[in-house]
Amino acid sequence: MNSDSVAAIFAIRLLIQQHGALTPVAMDLVEEKLQILGAELNGASTSCPNGSGGFVSEGDTTFSDSPWFEPQPLTDALPPVESFAPDLLPDDLRPWVLDIAERTQAPIEYVAVSATVSLGEALGRKIAVRPKRLDDWCEFPNLWGAVIGPPSWMKSPALDEGKRPLSIIESSMLRNFDIVRREWEADAASAKVKREGARDRARKAAAKREVFDRDSLVADIIPDEPQPPRLIVNNATVPALCEVLRANPNGVLVYRDELSGLIAELDQEGMEGSRAFYLTGWSGKEGYVEDRIGRGTNLRVPYVCLSLLGGIQPSRVAPLLRETLATGGSDGFLPRFSLIVWPDCPGEYRAIDREPNYEAMEHAHSVYKRLHELEPAKVGAETIDGLSPFLRLDAAAAEAFTAWDVELRNRLRFGLDDGALAAHLGKYPKMVCALALLDHLASGGTGAIGQRAVLRALAWSQFLESHARRLYASQGQSHVDAARSLLNRIKRRDIGSTFKLREVYRRGWAHLSDFKAAEAAADLLESKGYLRVSQIQSGEAGGRPTSEYRVNPLVLKAAS
């Protein structure tokens, strides 16, 4: 290194010491000195033959001295989604859902998902659908739904309003349960007195060596304590859910305002059993045995039927996707959320203060009550060999469903390279069956499910597929968000004009709190021309080379 380069280095150090956080003028002077130094080094070294970075000796960093250009803008990676068509809803629910969406100013997709999942829970395991004309394949109408959006998009009000009919039904059931419980308390007290009397008589007879009636000791067994009827569970362990489901075999809705908490909890080591329990509950067809020491050999649940509903913030999507994408969706937990929506911004918030449409509300609530109290025989359901009652599709409906089902399954076999998306779409046949059954019964239908209900369900699947594609493409969006976060830190001078990744992720900034996120952000900024990277080769001890990044001076100049 000659005297000119040494002088340039000392000049740069002096400028930094004098100016601290460099002003634009100081930056221009630094650039001038760096150009002198870079030209001298570029002529003396071949460390960076490609002009855009390469390996240099330990302790030195050489960046290309080629001209800087204006960087390309960072664009969102989220693909477009279809808007929700109110015609997808049963006629008797549509005015109510539209009224809620307008008053809460939430996306109508949020209300529609909540209302539909809740409708499936109201019906539960009372009746199934067999989509084939002869086969015994059946599906129950319990569904898993999630809504994605930031806090300002009114997720919670929309979800609460959509499931309100269930809350009202549950409150009514609990009032009746108070009467049942008082009767049980009286019966239990009476049985206890009778058994104690029988034991006293037996003791006296035994003391006198007289014969006594052994059967009277167990004649009045205290009945099991009745459990309260439930439709909605907010936060429960698997053993608690088992108790709830034993008392409520029709199934329950697990509602979590922030679903990412539940999913993260089930991802933890040691929670494999709980995760498997939820996976079992998606179909509604399988039983479960909870083995316990304290309660005897086991606690048997004949059928685990779970509906799931809640919201997810966009910032929490990427962590939830990582495992699903890494395994190609093989676990199947996230793909089971068939009714998952990620709509566009609902628009400007307005001041709306009016009464609800009570007529539409009461009419919609009566549909939920009717399905909850439904007697399968009255809607023409068949029962074979004591299995769950079911409805089939009529000829036109079966033809439409079969054509769609064959096309979907061939797409999954031969047309989709994205394993996670394929796993998600692979759950759609159950969803389509459930939606067709719910539309048919909510509209007052009896007998075989008609073509109109199936076509509505198929339109749902097309709408939801666009949202599923956005969901699984959002991993790229997380890189864009991380890059924007890093760029903002650079512009605010929170980090120097040259830096290493550890200087980024060790600070715990939003979207940049781990090495992979910081690396993805820096790589994206480099590809867009905001940064240049050079590799510092390790010394004689070996080890990986270290990346060092230099900021485009035009970015810093524009931010001044």
Short mmCIF file of C-alpha atoms in Angstrom, two decimals, residues 257-545:
data_model
loop_
_atom_site.label_atom_id
_atom_site.label_comp_id
_atom_site.label_asym_id
_atom_site.label_seq_id
_atom_site.Cartn_x
_atom_site.Cartn_y
_atom_site.Cartn_z
CA ASP A 257 -58.51 -14.31 19.50
CA GLU A 258 -54.82 -14.74 18.54
CA LEU A 259 -54.38 -18.15 16.96
CA SER A 260 -50.62 -17.82 16.60
CA GLY A 261 -50.35 -18.29 20.38
CA LEU A 262 -52.09 -21.66 20.20
CA ILE A 263 -50.08 -22.80 17.18
CA ALA A 264 -46.79 -21.72 18.77
CA GLU A 265 -47.78 -23.52 21.98
CA LEU A 266 -48.45 -26.74 20.08
CA ASP A 267 -45.10 -26.37 18.28
CA GLN A 268 -43.17 -26.60 21.54
CA GLU A 269 -41.19 -29.67 22.47
CA GLY A 270 -43.24 -31.98 24.64
CA MET A 271 -46.57 -30.86 23.12
CA GLU A 272 -46.66 -33.55 20.44
CA GLY A 273 -49.58 -35.31 22.14
CA SER A 274 -51.66 -32.14 22.30
CA ARG A 275 -50.91 -31.38 18.66
CA ALA A 276 -51.99 -34.88 17.66
CA PHE A 277 -55.21 -34.42 19.63
CA TYR A 278 -56.10 -31.30 17.62
CA LEU A 279 -55.23 -33.03 14.36
CA THR A 280 -57.58 -35.85 15.34
CA GLY A 281 -60.36 -33.37 16.07
CA TRP A 282 -60.32 -31.90 12.55
CA SER A 283 -62.17 -34.82 10.96
CA GLY A 284 -64.65 -35.33 13.78
CA LYS A 285 -64.63 -39.07 13.06
CA GLU A 286 -62.07 -40.48 15.47
CA GLY A 287 -62.02 -41.23 19.17
CA TYR A 288 -59.30 -40.52 21.71
CA VAL A 289 -58.07 -42.11 24.92
CA GLU A 290 -56.31 -40.00 27.54
CA ASP A 291 -54.36 -42.33 29.84
CA ARG A 292 -54.09 -41.03 33.40
CA ILE A 293 -52.77 -42.46 36.62
CA GLY A 294 -54.95 -40.29 38.84
CA ARG A 295 -58.18 -41.15 37.10
CA GLY A 296 -57.86 -44.86 36.62
CA THR A 297 -56.63 -46.48 33.44
CA ASN A 298 -57.98 -44.05 30.86
CA LEU A 299 -60.41 -41.32 29.91
CA ARG A 300 -62.16 -42.30 26.70
CA VAL A 301 -63.69 -39.79 24.28
CA PRO A 302 -65.83 -41.60 21.68
CA TYR A 303 -65.42 -38.86 19.09
CA VAL A 304 -63.19 -35.78 19.01
CA CYS A 305 -64.94 -33.12 16.94
CA LEU A 306 -63.28 -29.69 17.01
CA SER A 307 -63.94 -26.49 15.12
CA LEU A 308 -61.20 -23.84 15.29
CA LEU A 309 -61.47 -20.08 14.81
CA GLY A 310 -59.29 -17.06 15.45
CA GLY A 311 -57.16 -14.25 14.08
CA ILE A 312 -53.50 -13.95 13.08
CA GLN A 313 -51.44 -10.81 12.66
CA PRO A 314 -49.38 -10.66 9.43
CA SER A 315 -46.14 -10.33 11.40
CA ARG A 316 -46.84 -13.73 12.98
CA VAL A 317 -47.48 -15.54 9.71
CA ALA A 318 -43.82 -16.07 8.72
CA PRO A 319 -42.85 -17.96 11.91
CA LEU A 320 -45.93 -20.16 11.54
CA LEU A 321 -45.07 -20.93 7.92
CA ARG A 322 -41.44 -21.91 8.46
CA GLU A 323 -42.13 -25.40 9.75
CA THR A 324 -44.94 -26.00 7.27
CA LEU A 325 -42.74 -24.96 4.33
CA ALA A 326 -39.76 -26.89 5.65
CA THR A 327 -41.77 -30.11 5.85
CA GLY A 328 -43.86 -29.52 2.73
CA GLY A 329 -46.98 -29.36 4.89
CA SER A 330 -46.55 -33.00 5.94
CA ASP A 331 -47.77 -32.36 9.49
CA GLY A 332 -50.97 -30.87 8.13
CA PHE A 333 -51.81 -28.54 11.02
CA LEU A 334 -51.81 -25.21 9.17
CA PRO A 335 -53.26 -26.75 5.97
CA ARG A 336 -56.32 -27.80 7.97
CA PHE A 337 -57.33 -24.13 8.19
CA SER A 338 -59.25 -24.36 4.92
CA LEU A 339 -61.23 -21.21 5.67
CA ILE A 340 -58.25 -18.89 5.99
CA VAL A 341 -58.49 -15.41 4.48
CA TRP A 342 -55.98 -12.60 4.02
CA PRO A 343 -57.94 -9.80 2.30
CA ASP A 344 -56.73 -6.45 1.03
CA CYS A 345 -57.10 -3.33 3.16
CA PRO A 346 -60.81 -2.63 3.75
CA GLY A 347 -60.38 1.06 2.93
CA GLU A 348 -60.70 4.25 4.90
CA TYR A 349 -62.38 4.03 8.30
CA ARG A 350 -65.60 6.05 8.51
CA ALA A 351 -67.82 7.19 11.36
CA ILE A 352 -70.81 4.81 11.35
CA ASP A 353 -73.28 4.87 14.23
CA ARG A 354 -76.62 3.20 13.60
CA GLU A 355 -78.77 0.44 15.00
CA PRO A 356 -78.08 -3.10 13.88
CA ASN A 357 -80.47 -4.68 11.41
CA TYR A 358 -82.39 -6.52 14.11
CA GLU A 359 -84.70 -8.26 11.68
CA ALA A 360 -81.76 -9.76 9.75
CA MET A 361 -80.05 -10.62 13.05
CA GLU A 362 -83.03 -12.46 14.50
CA HIS A 363 -83.62 -14.31 11.25
CA ALA A 364 -79.98 -15.44 11.04
CA HIS A 365 -79.88 -16.47 14.71
CA SER A 366 -82.95 -18.64 14.17
CA VAL A 367 -81.02 -20.57 11.49
CA TYR A 368 -78.28 -21.41 14.00
CA LYS A 369 -80.84 -22.48 16.58
CA ARG A 370 -82.64 -24.65 14.04
CA LEU A 371 -79.43 -26.44 13.01
CA HIS A 372 -78.37 -26.89 16.63
CA GLU A 373 -81.72 -28.53 17.48
CA LEU A 374 -81.97 -30.42 14.18
CA GLU A 375 -83.38 -33.93 14.18
CA PRO A 376 -81.73 -35.79 11.29
CA ALA A 377 -84.78 -37.91 10.45
CA LYS A 378 -86.87 -34.78 9.84
CA VAL A 379 -84.57 -33.65 7.02
CA GLY A 380 -84.53 -37.05 5.36
CA ALA A 381 -81.18 -38.27 6.69
CA GLU A 382 -80.34 -41.95 6.28
CA THR A 383 -78.81 -44.15 8.97
CA ILE A 384 -77.02 -47.40 8.13
CA ASP A 385 -75.71 -49.93 10.66
CA GLY A 386 -76.05 -47.46 13.51
CA LEU A 387 -73.54 -45.04 11.99
CA SER A 388 -74.01 -41.27 11.95
CA PRO A 389 -77.02 -40.02 9.99
CA PHE A 390 -76.10 -38.62 6.58
CA LEU A 391 -77.33 -36.95 3.41
CA ARG A 392 -76.09 -37.71 -0.09
CA LEU A 393 -75.86 -35.49 -3.17
CA ASP A 394 -78.47 -35.64 -5.90
CA ALA A 395 -77.37 -36.67 -9.41
CA ALA A 396 -76.55 -33.17 -10.71
CA ALA A 397 -74.74 -32.20 -7.50
CA ALA A 398 -72.73 -35.43 -7.50
CA GLU A 399 -71.69 -34.88 -11.11
CA ALA A 400 -70.47 -31.34 -10.36
CA PHE A 401 -68.61 -32.42 -7.22
CA THR A 402 -66.98 -35.44 -8.86
CA ALA A 403 -65.70 -33.40 -11.82
CA TRP A 404 -64.15 -30.85 -9.45
CA ASP A 405 -62.74 -33.54 -7.14
CA VAL A 406 -61.06 -35.45 -9.98
CA GLU A 407 -59.56 -32.26 -11.42
CA LEU A 408 -58.24 -31.18 -7.99
CA ARG A 409 -56.66 -34.52 -7.16
CA ASN A 410 -54.93 -34.69 -10.55
CA ARG A 411 -53.59 -31.18 -10.03
CA LEU A 412 -52.21 -32.27 -6.68
CA ARG A 413 -50.60 -35.36 -8.23
CA PHE A 414 -49.10 -33.83 -11.34
CA GLY A 415 -49.45 -30.04 -11.44
CA LEU A 416 -48.22 -28.54 -8.15
CA ASP A 417 -44.57 -28.29 -7.13
CA ASP A 418 -45.37 -26.41 -3.92
CA GLY A 419 -45.75 -29.19 -1.35
CA ALA A 420 -47.19 -26.94 1.37
CA LEU A 421 -49.85 -25.48 -0.94
CA ALA A 422 -50.67 -28.95 -2.22
CA ALA A 423 -51.15 -30.16 1.37
CA HIS A 424 -53.48 -27.21 1.98
CA LEU A 425 -55.59 -27.77 -1.13
CA GLY A 426 -55.70 -31.47 -0.34
CA LYS A 427 -57.99 -30.65 2.61
CA TYR A 428 -60.53 -28.89 0.38
CA PRO A 429 -62.79 -31.90 -0.37
CA LYS A 430 -63.89 -32.01 3.28
CA MET A 431 -64.45 -28.26 3.23
CA VAL A 432 -66.53 -28.37 0.06
CA CYS A 433 -68.65 -31.19 1.47
CA ALA A 434 -69.19 -29.27 4.71
CA LEU A 435 -70.10 -26.01 2.96
CA ALA A 436 -72.57 -27.75 0.66
CA LEU A 437 -74.28 -29.47 3.62
CA LEU A 438 -74.46 -26.23 5.61
CA ASP A 439 -75.86 -24.23 2.69
CA HIS A 440 -78.45 -26.92 2.01
CA LEU A 441 -79.70 -27.11 5.59
CA ALA A 442 -79.44 -23.36 6.31
CA SER A 443 -81.64 -22.77 3.28
CA GLY A 444 -84.28 -25.14 4.67
CA GLY A 445 -83.42 -28.02 2.35
CA THR A 446 -84.37 -31.61 3.02
CA GLY A 447 -83.36 -34.84 1.36
CA ALA A 448 -80.45 -35.04 -1.06
CA ILE A 449 -78.20 -31.98 -1.36
CA GLY A 450 -78.83 -30.12 -4.60
CA GLN A 451 -76.55 -28.72 -7.28
CA ARG A 452 -76.97 -25.11 -6.14
CA ALA A 453 -75.46 -25.82 -2.73
CA VAL A 454 -72.53 -27.70 -4.29
CA LEU A 455 -71.82 -24.95 -6.83
CA ARG A 456 -71.74 -22.39 -4.02
CA ALA A 457 -69.30 -24.55 -2.12
CA LEU A 458 -67.10 -24.89 -5.21
CA ALA A 459 -67.13 -21.10 -5.65
CA TRP A 460 -65.97 -20.84 -2.04
CA SER A 461 -63.05 -23.15 -2.84
CA GLN A 462 -61.96 -20.96 -5.76
CA PHE A 463 -62.13 -17.84 -3.60
CA LEU A 464 -60.24 -19.48 -0.74
CA GLU A 465 -57.51 -20.90 -3.00
CA SER A 466 -56.44 -17.36 -3.93
CA HIS A 467 -56.06 -16.57 -0.22
CA ALA A 468 -54.13 -19.80 0.37
CA ARG A 469 -51.73 -18.83 -2.41
CA ARG A 470 -51.19 -15.47 -0.75
CA LEU A 471 -50.57 -17.19 2.58
CA TYR A 472 -47.87 -19.52 1.27
CA ALA A 473 -46.29 -16.81 -0.88
CA SER A 474 -46.02 -14.52 2.14
CA GLN A 475 -42.69 -16.03 3.15
CA GLY A 476 -41.24 -13.89 0.35
CA GLN A 477 -43.14 -10.91 1.74
CA SER A 478 -41.49 -11.41 5.11
CA HIS A 479 -38.15 -10.91 3.36
CA VAL A 480 -39.48 -7.68 1.83
CA ASP A 481 -40.65 -6.48 5.25
CA ALA A 482 -37.25 -7.32 6.74
CA ALA A 483 -35.47 -5.50 3.91
CA ARG A 484 -37.66 -2.42 4.44
CA SER A 485 -36.91 -2.50 8.14
CA LEU A 486 -33.16 -2.70 7.50
CA LEU A 487 -33.34 0.05 4.89
CA ASN A 488 -35.15 2.33 7.34
CA ARG A 489 -32.43 1.69 9.94
CA ILE A 490 -29.77 2.53 7.36
CA LYS A 491 -31.48 5.77 6.38
CA ARG A 492 -31.80 6.79 10.04
CA ARG A 493 -28.07 6.12 10.55
CA ASP A 494 -28.87 3.47 13.17
CA ILE A 495 -26.15 1.43 11.50
CA GLY A 496 -22.97 2.42 9.72
CA SER A 497 -22.37 2.75 5.99
CA THR A 498 -20.49 -0.56 6.18
CA PHE A 499 -21.64 -3.32 8.50
CA LYS A 500 -21.71 -7.04 9.23
CA LEU A 501 -24.88 -9.03 9.84
CA ARG A 502 -24.18 -9.54 13.53
CA GLU A 503 -24.48 -5.76 13.97
CA VAL A 504 -28.06 -6.08 12.71
CA TYR A 505 -29.62 -9.14 14.35
CA ARG A 506 -28.01 -8.62 17.76
CA ARG A 507 -30.05 -5.44 18.21
CA GLY A 508 -33.37 -7.30 18.09
CA TRP A 509 -35.01 -4.95 15.60
CA ALA A 510 -38.44 -5.82 14.20
CA HIS A 511 -38.25 -8.41 11.37
CA LEU A 512 -34.45 -8.62 11.93
CA SER A 513 -34.05 -10.47 15.20
CA ASP A 514 -32.21 -13.56 13.89
CA PHE A 515 -29.39 -14.28 11.48
CA LYS A 516 -31.56 -15.77 8.72
CA ALA A 517 -33.91 -12.78 8.67
CA ALA A 518 -31.03 -10.30 8.62
CA GLU A 519 -29.25 -12.24 5.87
CA ALA A 520 -32.38 -12.44 3.72
CA ALA A 521 -32.97 -8.69 4.16
CA ALA A 522 -29.38 -7.80 3.24
CA ASP A 523 -29.38 -10.14 0.23
CA LEU A 524 -32.59 -8.59 -1.08
CA LEU A 525 -31.22 -5.06 -0.64
CA GLU A 526 -28.06 -6.11 -2.45
CA SER A 527 -30.05 -7.53 -5.38
CA LYS A 528 -31.92 -4.22 -5.66
CA GLY A 529 -28.74 -2.11 -5.59
CA TYR A 530 -28.99 -0.69 -2.05
CA LEU A 531 -25.90 -2.59 -0.85
CA ARG A 532 -22.71 -4.19 -2.08
CA VAL A 533 -21.19 -7.17 -0.36
CA SER A 534 -17.65 -8.36 0.01
CA GLN A 535 -16.40 -11.53 1.64
CA ILE A 536 -13.62 -11.32 4.24
CA GLN A 537 -11.66 -14.54 4.00
CA SER A 538 -10.83 -16.23 7.28
CA GLY A 539 -7.25 -16.44 8.45
CA GLU A 540 -4.97 -19.43 8.68
CA ALA A 541 -7.15 -20.97 11.39
CA GLY A 542 -9.84 -21.52 8.75
CA GLY A 543 -13.59 -21.06 9.17
CA ARG A 544 -16.28 -19.43 7.12
CA PRO A 545 -15.70 -16.12 5.34
#
